[in-house]
Coordinates of C-alpha atoms in Angstrom, one line a residue:
X6 CA -20.7 55.0 72.3
X7 CA -18.6 52.1 71.2
X8 CA -18.7 51.3 67.5
X9 CA -21.0 48.4 66.7
X10 CA -22.3 46.6 63.7
X11 CA -19.1 46.4 61.9
X12 CA -17.8 43.2 60.3
X13 CA -14.3 41.7 60.6
X14 CA -13.3 43.0 57.2
X15 CA -14.4 46.6 58.2
X16 CA -12.5 46.3 61.3
X17 CA -9.2 45.4 59.1
X18 CA -9.8 48.2 56.7
X19 CA -10.1 50.6 59.9
X20 CA -6.8 49.4 61.3
X21 CA -5.2 50.0 57.9
X22 CA -6.7 53.6 57.5
X23 CA -5.4 54.3 61.2
X24 CA -2.1 53.1 60.1
X25 CA -2.0 55.3 56.9
X26 CA -3.2 58.4 58.9
X27 CA -0.1 58.0 61.0
X28 CA 2.4 57.2 58.3
X29 CA 2.7 53.6 59.2
X30 CA 2.8 50.7 56.8
X31 CA -0.8 49.0 56.5
X32 CA -0.9 45.6 58.2
X33 CA -3.2 44.1 55.8
X34 CA -3.6 43.9 52.1
X35 CA -7.4 43.3 51.3
X36 CA -8.4 42.4 47.9
X37 CA -11.3 41.3 45.9
X38 CA -13.5 43.4 48.2
X39 CA -17.1 43.9 47.4
X40 CA -19.8 46.3 49.1
X41 CA -19.2 49.5 50.7
X42 CA -17.3 50.4 53.9
X43 CA -19.6 51.7 56.6
X44 CA -22.5 49.6 55.4
X45 CA -22.5 47.8 58.7
X46 CA -24.1 44.6 59.5
X47 CA -27.6 43.2 58.8
X48 CA -29.0 40.6 60.7
X49 CA -27.6 39.0 64.0
X50 CA -24.2 39.9 65.3
X51 CA -23.2 36.2 64.9
X52 CA -23.8 36.5 61.1
X53 CA -22.1 40.0 60.8
X54 CA -20.6 39.5 57.4
X55 CA -22.8 41.3 55.0
X56 CA -22.1 44.7 53.7
X57 CA -18.1 44.7 53.0
X58 CA -16.4 41.4 52.2
X59 CA -13.1 40.5 50.9
X60 CA -12.0 37.3 48.9
X61 CA -8.3 37.6 49.8
X62 CA -6.1 38.8 52.6
X63 CA -2.4 39.1 53.1
X64 CA -0.6 40.2 56.2
X65 CA 2.0 42.7 55.3
X66 CA 5.0 41.4 57.4
X67 CA 8.2 39.6 56.7
X68 CA 7.1 36.5 58.4
X69 CA 3.4 36.8 57.4
X70 CA 2.5 37.2 61.1
X71 CA 0.3 39.9 62.6
X72 CA 3.0 40.2 65.2
X73 CA 5.5 41.6 62.8
X74 CA 3.1 44.5 61.2
X75 CA 4.4 47.8 61.6
X76 CA 0.9 49.5 61.6
X77 CA -2.4 49.0 63.6
X78 CA -4.0 45.6 63.6
X79 CA -6.6 43.4 65.3
X80 CA -5.3 41.8 68.6
X81 CA -5.0 38.0 68.7
X82 CA -7.3 36.1 71.1
X83 CA -4.4 35.5 73.5
X84 CA -3.5 39.2 73.4
X85 CA -7.1 40.4 74.0
X86 CA -7.3 38.0 76.9
X87 CA -4.1 39.2 78.4
X88 CA -5.2 42.8 78.1
X89 CA -8.6 42.0 79.7
X90 CA -7.1 40.1 82.6
X91 CA -4.7 42.9 83.2
X92 CA -2.6 40.7 85.4
X93 CA -5.4 39.7 87.7
X94 CA -7.3 36.6 88.1
X95 CA -10.8 38.2 88.5
X96 CA -14.0 36.7 86.9
X97 CA -14.6 39.7 84.8
X98 CA -12.2 42.3 83.3
X99 CA -11.7 44.6 86.5
X100 CA -14.0 42.8 89.1
X101 CA -15.6 39.8 90.3
X102 CA -18.9 41.5 90.1
X103 CA -20.3 41.6 86.5
X104 CA -22.4 44.8 87.0
X105 CA -19.2 46.8 88.2
X106 CA -17.6 46.4 84.7
X107 CA -19.9 45.4 82.3
X108 CA -23.1 46.3 80.4
X109 CA -25.0 43.1 80.0
X110 CA -28.6 42.0 79.9
X111 CA -29.2 42.7 83.5
X112 CA -28.2 46.3 83.4
X113 CA -28.0 47.6 79.8
X114 CA -31.7 48.0 78.7
X115 CA -31.0 46.2 75.5
X116 CA -28.8 49.1 74.1
X117 CA -25.1 50.0 74.1
X118 CA -23.8 52.5 76.6
X119 CA -21.2 55.3 76.2
X120 CA -17.5 53.7 76.9
X121 CA -16.0 54.2 80.5
X122 CA -19.3 54.6 82.4
X123 CA -18.4 51.6 84.5
X124 CA -15.2 50.6 86.3
X125 CA -11.9 49.9 84.3
X126 CA -9.6 47.1 84.7
X127 CA -6.2 47.3 86.4
X128 CA -4.7 48.6 83.1
X129 CA -7.4 51.3 82.7
X130 CA -9.3 49.5 79.8
X131 CA -13.0 49.7 80.0
X132 CA -15.8 47.6 78.8
X133 CA -13.9 44.5 78.2
X134 CA -16.5 42.2 79.6
X135 CA -19.6 43.7 78.0
X136 CA -21.2 46.4 76.0
X137 CA -20.2 45.2 72.6
X138 CA -18.2 42.3 71.2
X139 CA -14.7 42.9 70.0
X140 CA -13.1 41.3 67.0
X141 CA -9.9 39.6 67.1
X142 CA -7.5 38.3 64.5
X143 CA -8.0 34.6 65.2
X144 CA -10.0 32.1 63.5
X145 CA -12.1 29.7 65.8
X146 CA -10.9 26.3 66.5
X147 CA -12.6 24.2 69.1
X148 CA -9.5 22.3 70.2
X149 CA -6.7 24.8 69.5
X150 CA -5.8 25.6 73.1
X151 CA -6.1 21.7 74.2
X152 CA -3.6 20.4 71.9
X153 CA 0.2 21.0 71.5
X154 CA -0.2 24.3 69.8
X155 CA 2.1 27.3 70.5
X156 CA 2.0 28.6 74.0
X157 CA 3.9 31.8 73.4
X158 CA 2.3 34.3 71.2
X159 CA -0.4 32.1 69.5
X160 CA -2.1 33.3 66.5
X161 CA -4.9 31.0 66.4
X162 CA -5.6 28.0 64.1
X163 CA -4.9 28.6 60.2
X164 CA -8.5 28.0 59.3
X165 CA -11.9 27.7 60.9
X166 CA -15.4 28.4 60.5
X167 CA -15.5 31.7 62.1
X168 CA -13.4 34.6 63.5
X169 CA -13.2 35.0 67.3
X170 CA -15.0 37.7 69.0
X171 CA -14.2 38.4 72.6
X172 CA -15.8 40.3 75.6
X173 CA -19.7 40.2 75.5
X174 CA -22.5 42.4 74.4
X175 CA -25.3 44.4 76.1
X176 CA -27.5 41.4 75.4

């Protein structure tokens, strides 16, 4: 089954651990962290911050950009969208019919399902339109893409009320 009930800081810590396991430089320096890794989330997914939290975060790259990291990292919202679309213009990641590619309220029975049970998108990625939400690097900005922001490799706004999750859930 997909990993669920992991907060954003735990996702960053996992990316760092995967980098270290392969001898790559960690993308993030997390400091002032409290709580224990693996504590998961309590409460609704939209308030998934309890358990493990950090007061400071630095991107370990020469430009301070996640695009420069050597190790594993979360995708930006733009990268996630690019991967989900996989060069197509379909309504969902891999089909115009939601049930072909997504575990959602109409077929999931209020529970997550093992990955790769439905169709993949054109690049072989599964469950991009449903099953569990996926964290991205970006902070949320309501007008970020409507302004004159960068159109090539956008990193999202520098501040915002929440981190962006993409995809959808089995709810």
